[in-house]
JSON list of C-alpha atoms in Angstrom, two decimals:
[
{"chain": "W", "resi": 128, "resn": "MET", "atom": "CA", "xyz": [-7.79, 19.96, -61.36]},
{"chain": "W", "resi": 129, "resn": "SER", "atom": "CA", "xyz": [-9.04, 19.80, -58.18]},
{"chain": "W", "resi": 130, "resn": "LEU", "atom": "CA", "xyz": [-5.44, 18.93, -56.71]},
{"chain": "W", "resi": 131, "resn": "LEU", "atom": "CA", "xyz": [-4.36, 22.41, -58.60]},
{"chain": "W", "resi": 132, "resn": "LEU", "atom": "CA", "xyz": [-6.99, 24.23, -57.36]},
{"chain": "W", "resi": 133, "resn": "ALA", "atom": "CA", "xyz": [-6.47, 22.92, -53.50]},
{"chain": "W", "resi": 134, "resn": "ALA", "atom": "CA", "xyz": [-2.97, 23.47, -54.08]},
{"chain": "W", "resi": 135, "resn": "ALA", "atom": "CA", "xyz": [-3.35, 27.39, -55.05]},
{"chain": "W", "resi": 136, "resn": "VAL", "atom": "CA", "xyz": [-5.77, 28.43, -52.00]},
{"chain": "W", "resi": 137, "resn": "PRO", "atom": "CA", "xyz": [-3.73, 28.86, -48.90]},
{"chain": "W", "resi": 138, "resn": "PHE", "atom": "CA", "xyz": [-3.95, 26.43, -46.20]},
{"chain": "W", "resi": 139, "resn": "GLU", "atom": "CA", "xyz": [-5.19, 28.71, -43.62]},
{"chain": "W", "resi": 140, "resn": "THR", "atom": "CA", "xyz": [-8.40, 28.76, -45.54]},
{"chain": "W", "resi": 141, "resn": "VAL", "atom": "CA", "xyz": [-8.81, 24.93, -46.34]},
{"chain": "W", "resi": 142, "resn": "ALA", "atom": "CA", "xyz": [-8.18, 23.76, -42.94]},
{"chain": "W", "resi": 143, "resn": "PRO", "atom": "CA", "xyz": [-7.92, 26.44, -40.22]},
{"chain": "W", "resi": 144, "resn": "MET", "atom": "CA", "xyz": [-4.69, 26.10, -37.64]},
{"chain": "W", "resi": 145, "resn": "GLN", "atom": "CA", "xyz": [-5.42, 26.31, -34.33]},
{"chain": "W", "resi": 146, "resn": "HIS", "atom": "CA", "xyz": [-3.06, 28.46, -33.00]},
{"chain": "W", "resi": 147, "resn": "ALA", "atom": "CA", "xyz": [-0.72, 27.61, -30.26]},
{"chain": "W", "resi": 148, "resn": "ALA", "atom": "CA", "xyz": [-0.60, 29.57, -26.84]},
{"chain": "W", "resi": 149, "resn": "ASP", "atom": "CA", "xyz": [2.80, 31.04, -25.74]},
{"chain": "W", "resi": 150, "resn": "ALA", "atom": "CA", "xyz": [4.43, 28.41, -23.27]},
{"chain": "W", "resi": 151, "resn": "TYR", "atom": "CA", "xyz": [4.59, 30.74, -20.56]},
{"chain": "W", "resi": 152, "resn": "THR", "atom": "CA", "xyz": [1.17, 32.57, -20.58]},
{"chain": "W", "resi": 153, "resn": "LEU", "atom": "CA", "xyz": [-1.16, 31.46, -18.08]},
{"chain": "W", "resi": 154, "resn": "THR", "atom": "CA", "xyz": [-4.65, 30.94, -19.53]},
{"chain": "W", "resi": 155, "resn": "SER", "atom": "CA", "xyz": [-7.83, 29.60, -17.69]},
{"chain": "W", "resi": 156, "resn": "GLY", "atom": "CA", "xyz": [-7.28, 26.04, -18.89]},
{"chain": "W", "resi": 157, "resn": "ARG", "atom": "CA", "xyz": [-4.06, 25.93, -17.33]},
{"chain": "W", "resi": 158, "resn": "VAL", "atom": "CA", "xyz": [-5.09, 27.63, -13.94]},
{"chain": "W", "resi": 159, "resn": "TRP", "atom": "CA", "xyz": [-7.35, 25.13, -13.79]},
{"chain": "W", "resi": 160, "resn": "SER", "atom": "CA", "xyz": [-5.32, 22.47, -14.52]},
{"chain": "W", "resi": 161, "resn": "LEU", "atom": "CA", "xyz": [-2.70, 23.71, -11.92]},
{"chain": "W", "resi": 162, "resn": "VAL", "atom": "CA", "xyz": [-4.98, 23.91, -9.34]},
{"chain": "W", "resi": 163, "resn": "GLY", "atom": "CA", "xyz": [-6.33, 20.54, -9.96]},
{"chain": "W", "resi": 164, "resn": "ALA", "atom": "CA", "xyz": [-3.08, 19.34, -9.67]},
{"chain": "W", "resi": 165, "resn": "VAL", "atom": "CA", "xyz": [-2.08, 21.20, -6.48]},
{"chain": "W", "resi": 166, "resn": "LEU", "atom": "CA", "xyz": [-5.63, 19.85, -5.17]},
{"chain": "W", "resi": 167, "resn": "GLY", "atom": "CA", "xyz": [-3.64, 16.58, -5.73]},
{"chain": "W", "resi": 168, "resn": "LEU", "atom": "CA", "xyz": [-0.92, 16.83, -4.33]},
{"chain": "W", "resi": 169, "resn": "ALA", "atom": "CA", "xyz": [-2.40, 18.10, -0.90]},
{"chain": "W", "resi": 170, "resn": "GLY", "atom": "CA", "xyz": [-4.70, 15.19, -0.85]},
{"chain": "W", "resi": 171, "resn": "ILE", "atom": "CA", "xyz": [-1.00, 12.58, -1.48]},
{"chain": "W", "resi": 172, "resn": "ALA", "atom": "CA", "xyz": [0.50, 14.19, 1.17]},
{"chain": "W", "resi": 173, "resn": "ALA", "atom": "CA", "xyz": [-2.43, 14.08, 3.36]},
{"chain": "W", "resi": 174, "resn": "GLY", "atom": "CA", "xyz": [-2.98, 10.35, 2.82]},
{"chain": "W", "resi": 175, "resn": "GLY", "atom": "CA", "xyz": [0.44, 9.44, 3.22]},
{"chain": "W", "resi": 176, "resn": "TRP", "atom": "CA", "xyz": [0.47, 10.76, 6.45]},
{"chain": "W", "resi": 177, "resn": "ALA", "atom": "CA", "xyz": [-2.78, 9.38, 7.45]},
{"chain": "W", "resi": 178, "resn": "LEU", "atom": "CA", "xyz": [-1.63, 6.02, 6.21]},
{"chain": "W", "resi": 179, "resn": "ALA", "atom": "CA", "xyz": [1.88, 6.81, 8.38]},
{"chain": "W", "resi": 180, "resn": "ARG", "atom": "CA", "xyz": [-0.43, 7.66, 11.44]},
{"chain": "W", "resi": 181, "resn": "ALA", "atom": "CA", "xyz": [-2.18, 4.36, 11.19]},
{"chain": "W", "resi": 182, "resn": "ALA", "atom": "CA", "xyz": [0.32, 2.55, 10.62]},
{"chain": "W", "resi": 183, "resn": "ARG", "atom": "CA", "xyz": [2.11, 3.67, 13.58]},
{"chain": "W", "resi": 184, "resn": "ARG", "atom": "CA", "xyz": [-0.97, 4.50, 16.11]},
{"chain": "W", "resi": 185, "resn": "PRO", "atom": "CA", "xyz": [-4.12, 2.05, 15.21]},
{"chain": "W", "resi": 186, "resn": "GLY", "atom": "CA", "xyz": [-7.82, 4.06, 14.59]},
{"chain": "W", "resi": 187, "resn": "THR", "atom": "CA", "xyz": [-6.07, 7.25, 14.23]},
{"chain": "W", "resi": 188, "resn": "GLY", "atom": "CA", "xyz": [-5.65, 8.65, 11.28]},
{"chain": "W", "resi": 189, "resn": "ARG", "atom": "CA", "xyz": [-9.25, 9.29, 10.24]},
{"chain": "W", "resi": 190, "resn": "ARG", "atom": "CA", "xyz": [-9.27, 12.99, 9.48]},
{"chain": "W", "resi": 191, "resn": "GLY", "atom": "CA", "xyz": [-6.18, 12.98, 7.15]},
{"chain": "W", "resi": 192, "resn": "GLY", "atom": "CA", "xyz": [-8.20, 10.19, 5.63]},
{"chain": "W", "resi": 193, "resn": "VAL", "atom": "CA", "xyz": [-10.78, 12.20, 4.82]},
{"chain": "W", "resi": 194, "resn": "ALA", "atom": "CA", "xyz": [-9.44, 15.43, 3.94]},
{"chain": "W", "resi": 195, "resn": "ALA", "atom": "CA", "xyz": [-7.37, 13.36, 1.57]},
{"chain": "W", "resi": 196, "resn": "LEU", "atom": "CA", "xyz": [-10.12, 11.81, -0.07]},
{"chain": "W", "resi": 197, "resn": "VAL", "atom": "CA", "xyz": [-11.68, 15.39, -0.24]},
{"chain": "W", "resi": 198, "resn": "ALA", "atom": "CA", "xyz": [-9.00, 16.79, -1.99]},
{"chain": "W", "resi": 199, "resn": "GLY", "atom": "CA", "xyz": [-8.43, 13.82, -4.55]},
{"chain": "W", "resi": 200, "resn": "VAL", "atom": "CA", "xyz": [-11.71, 13.66, -5.76]},
{"chain": "W", "resi": 201, "resn": "THR", "atom": "CA", "xyz": [-11.44, 17.23, -5.73]},
{"chain": "W", "resi": 202, "resn": "GLY", "atom": "CA", "xyz": [-8.22, 17.33, -7.95]},
{"chain": "W", "resi": 203, "resn": "ALA", "atom": "CA", "xyz": [-10.01, 14.06, -10.06]},
{"chain": "W", "resi": 204, "resn": "VAL", "atom": "CA", "xyz": [-13.32, 16.13, -11.18]},
{"chain": "W", "resi": 205, "resn": "VAL", "atom": "CA", "xyz": [-11.04, 19.52, -11.78]},
{"chain": "W", "resi": 206, "resn": "GLY", "atom": "CA", "xyz": [-8.87, 17.54, -14.09]},
{"chain": "W", "resi": 207, "resn": "GLY", "atom": "CA", "xyz": [-11.82, 15.90, -15.47]},
{"chain": "W", "resi": 208, "resn": "LEU", "atom": "CA", "xyz": [-13.06, 19.37, -16.31]},
{"chain": "W", "resi": 209, "resn": "VAL", "atom": "CA", "xyz": [-10.24, 20.46, -17.71]},
{"chain": "W", "resi": 210, "resn": "VAL", "atom": "CA", "xyz": [-10.08, 17.76, -20.18]},
{"chain": "W", "resi": 211, "resn": "ALA", "atom": "CA", "xyz": [-13.60, 17.44, -21.12]},
{"chain": "W", "resi": 212, "resn": "ALA", "atom": "CA", "xyz": [-14.15, 21.26, -22.13]},
{"chain": "W", "resi": 213, "resn": "ALA", "atom": "CA", "xyz": [-10.52, 21.60, -23.86]},
{"chain": "W", "resi": 214, "resn": "GLU", "atom": "CA", "xyz": [-10.89, 22.06, -27.55]},
{"chain": "W", "resi": 215, "resn": "GLY", "atom": "CA", "xyz": [-6.89, 21.63, -28.52]},
{"chain": "W", "resi": 216, "resn": "GLY", "atom": "CA", "xyz": [-4.01, 19.36, -28.10]},
{"chain": "W", "resi": 217, "resn": "PRO", "atom": "CA", "xyz": [-0.91, 19.99, -26.11]},
{"chain": "W", "resi": 218, "resn": "GLY", "atom": "CA", "xyz": [0.60, 23.39, -26.77]},
{"chain": "W", "resi": 219, "resn": "THR", "atom": "CA", "xyz": [-2.40, 25.13, -27.66]},
{"chain": "W", "resi": 220, "resn": "GLY", "atom": "CA", "xyz": [-3.36, 26.48, -23.63]},
{"chain": "W", "resi": 221, "resn": "TYR", "atom": "CA", "xyz": [-6.27, 24.70, -22.95]},
{"chain": "W", "resi": 222, "resn": "GLY", "atom": "CA", "xyz": [-4.50, 23.10, -20.10]},
{"chain": "W", "resi": 223, "resn": "ILE", "atom": "CA", "xyz": [-5.13, 19.41, -21.58]},
{"chain": "W", "resi": 224, "resn": "VAL", "atom": "CA", "xyz": [-1.85, 17.95, -19.81]},
{"chain": "W", "resi": 225, "resn": "GLY", "atom": "CA", "xyz": [-2.27, 19.27, -16.53]},
{"chain": "W", "resi": 226, "resn": "GLY", "atom": "CA", "xyz": [-5.55, 17.76, -16.78]},
{"chain": "W", "resi": 227, "resn": "TYR", "atom": "CA", "xyz": [-4.37, 14.53, -16.96]},
{"chain": "W", "resi": 228, "resn": "VAL", "atom": "CA", "xyz": [-1.83, 15.18, -14.90]},
{"chain": "W", "resi": 229, "resn": "SER", "atom": "CA", "xyz": [-4.80, 16.27, -12.41]},
{"chain": "W", "resi": 230, "resn": "LEU", "atom": "CA", "xyz": [-6.40, 12.83, -12.70]},
{"chain": "W", "resi": 231, "resn": "VAL", "atom": "CA", "xyz": [-3.74, 10.65, -12.41]},
{"chain": "W", "resi": 232, "resn": "VAL", "atom": "CA", "xyz": [-2.44, 13.01, -9.22]},
{"chain": "W", "resi": 233, "resn": "GLY", "atom": "CA", "xyz": [-6.39, 12.62, -7.94]},
{"chain": "W", "resi": 234, "resn": "LEU", "atom": "CA", "xyz": [-7.13, 9.34, -8.26]},
{"chain": "W", "resi": 235, "resn": "ALA", "atom": "CA", "xyz": [-3.31, 8.91, -6.86]},
{"chain": "W", "resi": 236, "resn": "ALA", "atom": "CA", "xyz": [-4.32, 10.93, -3.20]},
{"chain": "W", "resi": 237, "resn": "THR", "atom": "CA", "xyz": [-8.01, 8.99, -2.89]},
{"chain": "W", "resi": 238, "resn": "VAL", "atom": "CA", "xyz": [-6.31, 5.48, -3.58]},
{"chain": "W", "resi": 239, "resn": "LEU", "atom": "CA", "xyz": [-4.20, 6.50, -0.83]},
{"chain": "W", "resi": 240, "resn": "ALA", "atom": "CA", "xyz": [-7.25, 8.04, 1.67]},
{"chain": "W", "resi": 241, "resn": "GLY", "atom": "CA", "xyz": [-8.99, 4.65, 0.53]},
{"chain": "W", "resi": 242, "resn": "LEU", "atom": "CA", "xyz": [-5.76, 2.61, 1.85]},
{"chain": "W", "resi": 243, "resn": "ALA", "atom": "CA", "xyz": [-5.88, 4.77, 5.04]},
{"chain": "W", "resi": 244, "resn": "LEU", "atom": "CA", "xyz": [-9.40, 4.74, 6.02]},
{"chain": "W", "resi": 245, "resn": "ALA", "atom": "CA", "xyz": [-9.16, 0.63, 5.48]},
{"chain": "W", "resi": 246, "resn": "ARG", "atom": "CA", "xyz": [-6.58, 0.97, 7.65]},
{"chain": "W", "resi": 247, "resn": "PHE", "atom": "CA", "xyz": [-8.46, 3.31, 10.31]},
{"chain": "W", "resi": 248, "resn": "ARG", "atom": "CA", "xyz": [-11.71, 0.79, 10.00]},
{"chain": "W", "resi": 249, "resn": "ARG", "atom": "CA", "xyz": [-10.34, -2.22, 10.64]},
{"chain": "W", "resi": 250, "resn": "ALA", "atom": "CA", "xyz": [-8.48, -1.07, 13.71]},
{"chain": "W", "resi": 251, "resn": "GLN", "atom": "CA", "xyz": [-11.67, 0.07, 15.30]},
{"chain": "W", "resi": 252, "resn": "PRO", "atom": "CA", "xyz": [-13.40, -2.50, 17.78]},
{"chain": "W", "resi": 253, "resn": "GLY", "atom": "CA", "xyz": [-15.81, -4.58, 16.67]},
{"chain": "W", "resi": 254, "resn": "PRO", "atom": "CA", "xyz": [-19.18, -4.77, 18.33]},
{"chain": "W", "resi": 255, "resn": "SER", "atom": "CA", "xyz": [-17.85, -7.79, 20.17]},
{"chain": "W", "resi": 256, "resn": "GLY", "atom": "CA", "xyz": [-15.35, -5.36, 21.58]},
{"chain": "W", "resi": 257, "resn": "TRP", "atom": "CA", "xyz": [-12.39, -7.19, 19.46]},
{"chain": "W", "resi": 258, "resn": "ALA", "atom": "CA", "xyz": [-10.71, -5.43, 17.00]},
{"chain": "W", "resi": 259, "resn": "ARG", "atom": "CA", "xyz": [-11.68, -6.23, 12.78]},
{"chain": "W", "resi": 260, "resn": "SER", "atom": "CA", "xyz": [-9.30, -8.44, 11.42]}
]
């Protein structure tokens, strides 16, 4: 009997569907995930530049490494906030896919920044005047 009753009730009243946003609509979640991804990409560019510069000339690349670290961590945090605030899955307009992309790109920028800063630190002379190995 309950099966017949469930078949008579429209599906929307039993389990309300989450309506997907239009594919080209820029919702606030999508905008924030784009901001996080752009920050992460800027961090990757700065980290790669600092790493290459530190490889060319030991003792350089600290500014680029710090900039990459700040941009990478900021991009990852923005991506994490977008993922945490999303109430729906892909296609609902909450920007969850872009949030995950921001997380990955921001973490990659953070790793590059860490490598560049480690190479910079290794090239600095220690207390005895010799470079650290």
